[in-house]
Short mmCIF file of C-alpha atoms in Angstrom, two decimals:
data_model
loop_
_atom_site.label_atom_id
_atom_site.label_comp_id
_atom_site.label_asym_id
_atom_site.label_seq_id
_atom_site.Cartn_x
_atom_site.Cartn_y
_atom_site.Cartn_z
CA MET A 364 17.81 4.47 3.68
CA ASP A 365 20.85 2.22 3.94
CA VAL A 366 21.36 1.64 7.63
CA ILE A 367 21.85 -2.03 6.82
CA PRO A 368 25.25 -3.35 5.71
CA SER A 369 25.22 -4.55 2.10
CA GLY A 370 25.80 -7.78 1.70
CA GLY A 371 7.24 -19.79 -2.52
CA ASP A 372 8.06 -19.22 -6.12
CA GLY A 373 6.28 -16.53 -8.11
CA LYS A 374 4.78 -17.24 -11.49
CA VAL A 375 7.48 -15.37 -13.35
CA LYS A 376 11.21 -15.68 -12.79
CA PHE A 377 13.50 -12.89 -13.98
CA GLY A 378 16.87 -14.47 -14.61
CA HIS A 379 15.91 -17.78 -13.03
CA GLY A 380 15.61 -20.07 -15.98
CA ASN A 381 12.42 -19.16 -17.76
CA PRO A 382 13.30 -17.30 -20.92
CA SER A 383 9.69 -17.07 -22.03
CA LEU A 384 7.73 -14.65 -19.86
CA PRO A 385 3.94 -14.48 -20.18
CA ARG A 386 2.72 -11.70 -22.39
CA PRO A 387 0.41 -9.11 -20.90
CA GLY A 388 -3.13 -10.11 -21.77
CA ALA A 389 -2.31 -13.83 -21.99
CA THR A 390 -5.09 -14.52 -19.51
CA GLY A 391 -7.63 -13.68 -22.20
CA GLU A 392 -8.81 -10.42 -20.70
CA THR A 393 -9.98 -7.83 -23.23
CA ASP A 394 -8.38 -4.41 -23.13
CA ARG A 395 -10.90 -1.64 -22.71
CA MET A 396 -9.80 1.41 -24.65
CA GLN A 397 -11.04 4.65 -23.16
CA THR A 398 -10.20 8.27 -23.65
CA ASN A 399 -8.96 8.72 -20.09
CA PRO A 400 -5.25 9.63 -20.45
CA LEU A 401 -4.23 7.26 -17.65
CA VAL A 402 -5.96 4.36 -19.39
CA LEU A 403 -4.29 5.29 -22.67
CA PHE A 404 -0.98 5.45 -20.82
CA SER A 405 -1.53 1.89 -19.63
CA ALA A 406 -2.51 0.78 -23.13
CA TRP A 407 0.62 2.20 -24.73
CA ILE A 408 2.87 0.46 -22.21
CA ILE A 409 1.00 -2.79 -22.75
CA ALA A 410 1.50 -2.44 -26.50
CA LEU A 411 5.19 -1.73 -26.08
CA SER A 412 5.62 -4.78 -23.86
CA PHE A 413 4.92 -7.01 -26.90
CA PHE A 414 7.97 -5.69 -28.76
CA PRO A 415 11.14 -7.80 -28.86
CA PHE A 416 13.85 -6.93 -26.36
CA SER A 417 17.61 -7.32 -26.32
CA LEU A 418 19.34 -9.65 -23.89
CA LYS A 419 20.94 -6.66 -22.16
CA GLY A 420 18.13 -5.93 -19.75
CA GLY A 421 15.31 -4.66 -21.93
CA GLU A 422 14.50 -1.80 -24.28
CA THR A 423 15.40 1.67 -23.07
CA LEU A 424 12.27 3.60 -22.14
CA LYS A 425 12.07 7.08 -23.64
CA SER A 426 11.74 9.71 -20.95
CA GLU A 427 12.92 13.14 -19.89
CA VAL A 428 14.97 14.24 -16.88
CA VAL A 429 13.16 17.32 -15.57
CA LEU A 430 15.02 18.02 -12.33
CA GLU A 431 18.52 17.31 -11.05
CA LEU A 432 19.01 17.65 -7.30
CA SER A 433 22.78 17.90 -7.47
CA ILE A 434 25.11 17.87 -4.48
CA SER A 435 27.44 20.72 -3.53
CA GLU A 436 29.89 21.73 -0.83
CA GLY A 437 28.07 21.52 2.48
CA ASN A 438 25.26 19.55 0.85
CA PRO A 439 26.65 16.08 0.08
CA ARG A 440 23.36 14.25 -0.33
CA ASN A 441 19.81 14.88 -1.60
CA THR A 442 17.68 11.74 -1.40
CA GLU A 443 14.46 9.92 -0.38
CA GLY A 444 11.68 12.27 -1.45
CA ASP A 445 8.09 12.09 -2.67
CA ILE A 446 5.62 14.08 -4.79
CA VAL A 447 1.96 14.99 -4.30
CA PRO A 448 -0.35 17.00 -6.62
CA LEU A 449 -1.91 20.13 -5.15
CA LYS A 450 -5.49 21.18 -5.84
CA ASP A 451 -4.40 24.14 -7.98
CA GLY A 452 -2.58 21.79 -10.35
CA ARG A 453 0.94 22.29 -9.05
CA LEU A 454 3.16 19.38 -8.05
CA PHE A 455 4.79 19.50 -4.63
CA LEU A 456 8.07 17.64 -4.05
CA VAL A 457 9.66 17.16 -0.63
CA TYR A 458 13.07 15.51 -0.27
CA THR A 459 15.77 14.95 2.33
CA ARG A 460 18.61 17.49 2.15
CA PHE A 461 21.73 16.46 4.08
CA THR A 462 24.10 19.14 5.35
CA GLY A 463 26.29 17.48 7.98
CA GLY A 464 27.67 14.65 5.86
CA GLY A 465 26.30 11.97 3.57
CA SER A 466 25.55 9.06 5.91
CA ASP A 467 22.09 8.02 7.06
CA HIS A 468 22.79 9.48 10.50
CA ASP A 469 24.11 12.90 9.50
CA THR A 470 22.23 16.17 9.89
CA ALA A 471 19.38 16.61 7.42
CA ASP A 472 16.16 18.51 6.94
CA LEU A 473 13.17 18.30 4.61
CA VAL A 474 12.86 20.84 1.82
CA SER A 475 10.50 21.35 -1.11
CA ARG A 476 10.40 22.22 -4.80
CA VAL A 477 7.30 22.98 -6.92
CA SER A 478 6.29 22.45 -10.54
CA SER A 479 3.52 24.52 -12.15
CA ASP A 480 3.52 22.83 -15.57
CA GLY A 481 2.87 19.16 -14.94
CA GLY A 482 6.44 18.32 -13.99
CA HIS A 483 8.22 19.74 -17.05
CA THR A 484 10.06 22.38 -15.01
CA TRP A 485 10.65 22.94 -11.29
CA SER A 486 11.47 25.79 -8.96
CA ASP A 487 15.20 26.22 -8.40
CA ARG A 488 15.26 27.13 -4.71
CA ASP A 489 14.69 24.89 -1.70
CA GLU A 490 11.95 25.91 0.71
CA MET A 491 12.16 24.61 4.27
CA VAL A 492 9.40 22.19 5.26
CA VAL A 493 10.77 20.50 8.40
CA ALA A 494 14.06 21.57 9.97
CA ASN A 495 16.21 18.91 11.59
CA ALA A 496 14.17 17.96 14.64
CA GLY A 497 15.65 14.60 15.61
CA GLY A 498 18.66 13.85 17.77
CA LEU A 499 20.35 12.77 14.53
CA ASN A 500 18.10 13.88 11.67
CA VAL A 501 14.78 13.75 9.86
CA MET A 502 14.55 11.90 6.55
CA SER A 503 12.63 9.65 4.15
CA VAL A 504 9.39 11.32 3.01
CA SER A 505 5.97 9.91 2.12
CA LEU A 506 3.35 12.39 0.89
CA LEU A 507 -0.25 11.24 0.70
CA ARG A 508 -3.51 12.93 -0.27
CA LEU A 509 -6.00 11.61 2.29
CA GLN A 510 -9.59 10.75 1.53
CA ASP A 511 -10.71 13.67 3.71
CA GLY A 512 -8.81 16.10 1.46
CA ARG A 513 -5.86 16.83 3.72
CA ILE A 514 -2.25 16.15 2.78
CA ALA A 515 -0.24 13.90 5.10
CA LEU A 516 3.54 14.23 5.39
CA PHE A 517 5.23 11.15 6.86
CA TYR A 518 8.93 11.01 7.69
CA LEU A 519 11.43 9.40 10.05
CA GLU A 520 12.57 11.22 13.18
CA LYS A 521 15.89 9.67 14.08
CA ASN A 522 17.25 10.17 17.58
CA SER A 523 19.69 7.28 18.02
CA LEU A 524 20.49 3.79 16.76
CA THR A 525 17.76 2.45 19.04
CA ASP A 526 15.20 5.21 18.41
CA CYS A 527 14.18 5.91 14.84
CA ARG A 528 10.43 6.26 14.45
CA PRO A 529 8.04 7.66 11.84
CA VAL A 530 5.84 10.67 12.53
CA VAL A 531 3.14 12.37 10.47
CA ARG A 532 2.07 15.98 10.01
CA PHE A 533 -1.07 17.22 8.26
CA SER A 534 -1.83 20.19 6.04
CA THR A 535 -5.29 21.67 5.48
CA ASP A 536 -4.02 24.53 3.28
CA GLU A 537 -2.29 22.68 0.43
CA ALA A 538 1.16 22.41 2.04
CA ALA A 539 1.38 26.07 3.05
CA SER A 540 1.60 25.01 6.70
CA TRP A 541 1.74 21.81 8.73
CA SER A 542 0.37 20.56 12.02
CA ALA A 543 2.52 19.44 14.93
CA PRO A 544 3.89 15.91 14.41
CA VAL A 545 1.88 12.89 15.50
CA GLY A 546 3.96 9.92 16.61
CA ILE A 547 3.09 6.61 14.97
CA ILE A 548 5.01 4.40 17.39
CA PRO A 549 4.56 5.02 21.14
CA ASP A 550 7.45 5.31 23.60
CA SER A 551 6.58 1.86 24.95
CA GLU A 552 7.46 0.39 21.55
CA THR A 553 10.54 2.50 20.82
CA GLY A 554 12.98 0.97 18.35
CA TYR A 555 14.90 1.52 15.15
CA TYR A 556 12.19 1.35 12.49
CA VAL A 557 12.66 2.01 8.78
CA LEU A 558 9.85 3.56 6.73
CA ASN A 559 11.00 4.17 3.16
CA ASN A 560 9.95 7.14 1.09
CA ASP A 561 6.66 6.90 -0.83
CA ARG A 562 5.43 3.97 1.23
CA VAL A 563 2.33 4.89 3.26
CA ILE A 564 -1.00 4.04 1.64
CA GLN A 565 -4.66 4.59 2.42
CA HIS A 566 -6.80 1.54 1.76
CA SER A 567 -10.03 2.09 -0.17
CA GLY A 568 -11.84 1.35 3.09
CA GLY A 569 -10.10 4.29 4.76
CA ARG A 570 -7.41 2.58 6.84
CA LEU A 571 -3.92 4.12 6.71
CA LEU A 572 -1.06 1.63 6.63
CA ALA A 573 2.65 2.30 7.17
CA PRO A 574 4.84 -0.70 6.24
CA LEU A 575 7.93 -0.90 8.44
CA ALA A 576 11.06 -2.91 9.12
CA LEU A 577 12.29 -3.17 12.71
CA HIS A 578 16.04 -3.52 13.34
CA HIS A 579 16.72 -2.66 16.99
CA ARG A 580 15.04 -2.15 20.34
CA PRO A 581 16.58 -0.64 23.50
CA ASP A 582 16.17 -3.96 25.33
CA TRP A 583 17.86 -6.00 22.59
CA GLU A 584 21.45 -7.06 23.18
CA LYS A 585 22.43 -6.10 19.64
CA PRO A 586 20.75 -4.85 16.46
CA ASP A 587 19.20 -7.20 13.93
CA TRP A 588 20.02 -5.66 10.56
CA ASN A 589 18.29 -8.56 8.80
CA GLY A 590 15.11 -7.10 10.21
CA GLU A 591 11.50 -8.13 10.61
CA VAL A 592 8.60 -6.56 8.74
CA GLY A 593 5.07 -5.56 9.63
CA ALA A 594 2.86 -2.48 9.70
CA TYR A 595 1.24 0.16 11.85
CA TYR A 596 -2.28 1.21 10.95
CA SER A 597 -4.75 3.98 11.71
CA ASP A 598 -8.54 3.96 11.46
CA ASP A 599 -9.01 7.61 12.45
CA ALA A 600 -7.19 9.38 9.60
CA GLY A 601 -3.81 9.28 11.29
CA GLU A 602 -4.65 10.63 14.73
CA SER A 603 -3.78 7.34 16.47
CA TRP A 604 -1.95 4.19 15.42
CA LYS A 605 -1.84 0.50 16.30
CA ARG A 606 0.65 -2.26 15.61
CA SER A 607 -0.26 -5.16 13.30
CA GLY A 608 -0.05 -8.78 14.47
CA GLN A 609 3.06 -10.94 14.49
CA TRP A 610 5.89 -9.34 12.52
CA LYS A 611 7.69 -11.55 10.03
CA LYS A 612 11.28 -12.60 9.38
CA ALA A 613 12.35 -14.00 6.00
CA HIS A 614 14.11 -17.27 5.17
CA ASP A 615 15.38 -18.93 2.02
CA SER A 616 14.25 -22.35 0.76
CA GLY A 617 16.79 -24.03 3.05
CA GLY A 618 15.51 -22.25 6.13
CA LYS A 619 18.43 -19.84 6.38
CA ARG A 620 17.59 -16.34 7.55
CA VAL A 621 17.70 -13.64 4.87
CA ALA A 622 17.32 -9.89 5.20
CA ALA A 623 13.77 -8.49 5.21
CA GLN A 624 14.02 -4.74 4.77
CA GLU A 625 12.29 -1.62 3.45
CA PRO A 626 8.84 -3.09 2.72
CA GLY A 627 6.21 -1.46 0.52
CA LEU A 628 2.47 -2.03 0.08
CA ILE A 629 -0.05 -2.15 -2.73
CA GLU A 630 -3.81 -2.70 -2.42
CA ARG A 631 -5.10 -5.28 -4.87
CA LYS A 632 -8.49 -5.09 -6.56
CA ASP A 633 -10.05 -7.57 -4.12
CA GLY A 634 -9.00 -5.39 -1.18
CA SER A 635 -6.17 -7.64 -0.04
CA LEU A 636 -2.69 -6.25 0.50
CA LEU A 637 0.57 -7.24 -1.16
CA MET A 638 3.75 -6.40 0.74
CA TYR A 639 6.94 -6.42 -1.33
CA ILE A 640 10.24 -6.67 0.52
CA ARG A 641 13.89 -5.93 -0.15
CA THR A 642 16.10 -8.91 0.71
CA GLY A 643 19.68 -10.09 0.44
CA ALA A 644 18.64 -13.29 -1.34
CA GLY A 645 19.05 -11.99 -4.90
CA GLU A 646 15.33 -11.41 -5.40
CA LEU A 647 12.38 -9.58 -3.92
CA TYR A 648 10.11 -11.31 -1.41
CA ARG A 649 6.39 -10.90 -0.84
CA SER A 650 3.88 -11.25 1.98
CA GLU A 651 0.08 -10.99 1.87
CA SER A 652 -2.67 -9.82 4.18
CA ARG A 653 -6.38 -10.48 3.73
CA ASP A 654 -7.50 -8.73 6.91
CA LEU A 655 -6.47 -5.13 6.19
CA GLY A 656 -2.92 -5.57 7.45
CA MET A 657 -3.70 -7.13 10.81
CA ASN A 658 -1.86 -10.35 9.96
CA TRP A 659 0.70 -11.26 7.29
CA SER A 660 1.75 -14.46 5.57
CA ASP A 661 5.32 -15.70 5.86
CA PRO A 662 7.54 -13.87 3.35
CA GLU A 663 8.37 -15.90 0.26
CA PRO A 664 10.25 -15.28 -3.00
CA MET A 665 8.41 -13.04 -5.43
CA GLY A 666 10.22 -14.38 -8.48
CA VAL A 667 11.76 -11.01 -9.38
CA ALA A 668 15.56 -10.81 -9.45
CA SER A 669 16.98 -7.87 -7.51
CA PRO A 670 20.07 -6.83 -5.58
CA GLN A 671 19.71 -5.78 -1.96
CA SER A 672 17.75 -2.74 -3.04
CA PRO A 673 14.14 -1.56 -2.64
CA ALA A 674 11.45 -1.70 -5.31
CA THR A 675 8.43 0.58 -5.69
CA ILE A 676 5.06 -0.65 -6.97
CA GLU A 677 2.00 1.49 -7.66
CA ARG A 678 -1.18 1.24 -9.69
CA ILE A 679 -1.92 3.42 -12.69
CA PRO A 680 -5.03 5.20 -11.33
CA GLY A 681 -8.30 3.77 -12.58
CA SER A 682 -6.63 0.82 -14.30
CA ASP A 683 -5.80 -2.85 -13.83
CA THR A 684 -2.09 -2.17 -14.34
CA LEU A 685 0.59 -2.16 -11.67
CA VAL A 686 3.92 -0.46 -12.37
CA MET A 687 7.10 -1.71 -10.69
CA VAL A 688 10.40 0.19 -10.68
CA TRP A 689 13.45 -1.62 -9.35
CA ASN A 690 16.96 -2.84 -10.27
CA ASP A 691 16.55 -5.80 -12.63
CA HIS A 692 20.00 -7.39 -12.51
CA SER A 693 18.97 -10.72 -14.05
CA HIS A 694 21.01 -10.13 -17.21
CA LEU A 695 24.21 -9.15 -15.38
CA PRO A 696 27.16 -11.42 -14.54
CA VAL A 697 26.84 -12.74 -10.99
CA ALA A 698 29.86 -10.71 -9.88
CA GLU A 699 28.09 -7.48 -10.87
CA ARG A 700 24.71 -8.12 -9.26
CA LYS A 701 25.29 -6.23 -6.01
CA ALA A 702 25.16 -2.82 -7.68
CA ARG A 703 21.89 -0.89 -7.86
CA THR A 704 21.82 -0.66 -11.63
CA PRO A 705 20.13 -0.61 -14.09
CA LEU A 706 16.92 1.12 -13.05
CA SER A 707 14.11 -0.87 -14.66
CA LEU A 708 10.34 -0.82 -15.11
CA ALA A 709 7.82 -3.62 -15.66
CA LEU A 710 4.02 -3.94 -15.73
CA SER A 711 1.62 -6.42 -14.16
CA HIS A 712 -1.94 -6.97 -15.36
CA ASP A 713 -2.80 -9.71 -12.84
CA GLU A 714 -2.29 -7.96 -9.49
CA GLY A 715 1.42 -8.73 -9.23
CA LYS A 716 1.34 -12.44 -10.01
CA SER A 717 3.38 -11.96 -13.19
CA TRP A 718 5.25 -9.12 -14.84
CA SER A 719 5.93 -7.94 -18.37
CA LYS A 720 9.35 -7.89 -19.89
CA THR A 721 11.60 -5.14 -18.66
CA PHE A 722 12.02 -1.54 -19.81
CA VAL A 723 15.26 0.21 -18.88
CA ILE A 724 15.01 3.69 -17.38
CA GLU A 725 18.65 4.18 -16.36
CA PRO A 726 21.15 1.87 -18.12
CA ASP A 727 24.41 3.37 -16.78
CA PRO A 728 26.52 0.43 -15.50
CA LYS A 729 28.40 2.83 -13.21
CA GLY A 730 25.26 4.36 -11.72
CA TRP A 731 23.48 3.74 -8.41
CA PHE A 732 19.69 4.07 -8.69
CA CYS A 733 17.19 3.45 -5.89
CA TYR A 734 14.55 4.83 -3.50
CA THR A 735 12.06 5.64 -6.23
CA ALA A 736 8.91 7.67 -5.61
CA MET A 737 6.12 7.49 -8.20
CA GLU A 738 3.41 10.01 -8.97
CA PHE A 739 0.89 9.88 -11.81
CA THR A 740 -0.57 12.95 -13.47
CA PRO A 741 -3.24 12.80 -16.19
CA GLU A 742 -0.46 13.02 -18.78
CA ALA A 743 2.64 11.44 -17.27
CA LEU A 744 4.37 9.21 -14.78
CA LEU A 745 6.89 11.08 -12.63
CA LEU A 746 9.73 9.22 -10.94
CA ALA A 747 11.88 10.81 -8.22
CA TYR A 748 14.88 8.66 -7.28
CA VAL A 749 18.48 8.53 -6.13
CA ALA A 750 20.88 8.89 -9.06
CA GLY A 751 24.27 8.29 -7.50
CA GLU A 752 27.52 6.72 -8.60
CA GLN A 753 29.36 3.53 -7.71
CA SER A 754 32.46 5.43 -6.62
CA PRO A 755 33.10 5.47 -2.83
CA GLY A 756 30.92 7.93 -0.95
CA LYS A 757 28.73 8.67 -3.97
CA HIS A 758 26.15 5.85 -3.80
CA LEU A 759 23.51 7.93 -2.06
CA SER A 760 24.25 11.44 -3.27
CA ALA A 761 22.25 13.23 -5.96
CA SER A 762 18.65 12.61 -6.99
CA ARG A 763 16.65 13.36 -10.09
CA VAL A 764 13.06 13.56 -11.30
CA ARG A 765 12.19 11.87 -14.58
CA ARG A 766 9.01 12.32 -16.60
CA ILE A 767 7.51 9.59 -18.80
CA SER A 768 4.71 10.99 -20.95
CA LEU A 769 2.04 9.52 -23.21
CA THR A 770 3.46 11.15 -26.31
CA GLU A 771 6.90 9.71 -25.61
CA LEU A 772 5.43 6.22 -25.38
CA ARG A 773 3.52 6.29 -28.68
#
């Protein structure tokens, strides 16, 4: 969601002077081989990460494009979606379909597609999920299977440049119908908040957390597109929400303000939370919480080179492996590092402290890849992301779904 105009050291630096990245497993941990497909999936990626890579951004990862959400006349943009498995085995995708133009503020609604074969093929007709209900639009979907069995559908309801707030609806019948929307941010705290797609998580302890960036309030003299990040949380399965403690702004090593935008969250094995943040500093930033998102550390560099573009990090279910998808531009000439290409993937086996060498998912130097949603099935990793072009007006246009399977990784 690009409403923003473009333009502490981690243990691993992509493109920042350390040519020798730690190998996965260098900590001395022993891999535990199991027959669970998700564990095998992790093992194959770990094995591949030992192979030599070129200096052009990593080895291309074999995968399959299974759905193209192409644009057409009257439909200039299809972006920012998410996927959730249904209990009958189908996969349910909801994405933002724009009809009034291609900007973030043009008319849009939320529509769905379905796969009945593990993501290999998808239905070819959009089904309406949420019609345009905001003063401007609705957009940017997070789908989440709650611990109580319901499905939660989060999205932004955008009314103006000072009122853009997330809401949530619930389904008790596997996405056949949805409840009335529940507001996450009360009228007393109205502002322009950004919640990216595939961002809301439920902590193992039950708390729901929505990571947000705030850019404007009605009582502010002007917007702050650099933003400040924090979270709203719910301890009653999404029926009511509260604001976390002090929200954070980001600064570089010299104390200069840098953008802090489009945050995401991952729960680490010890229960703490890692927030990863898009910035304009040429790399991702991070913040941590050890009290379930109530308070956050000051954002600091994560040690991962990136343009001003969001990353997505999720855990392979039942494993010690985190998967990150983002734009690794560390191998590009400085003049070319503003573009959102290539689309890359790396693994962490130490809760995000260090990352494997990079796999390339989309190498096209003329492409524009971002806003990735991840979903794991027992046999594959599915990625749904923007697949635009660098030509004017085509950055945020089409999207695609890509499938990475176990057999393709062997």
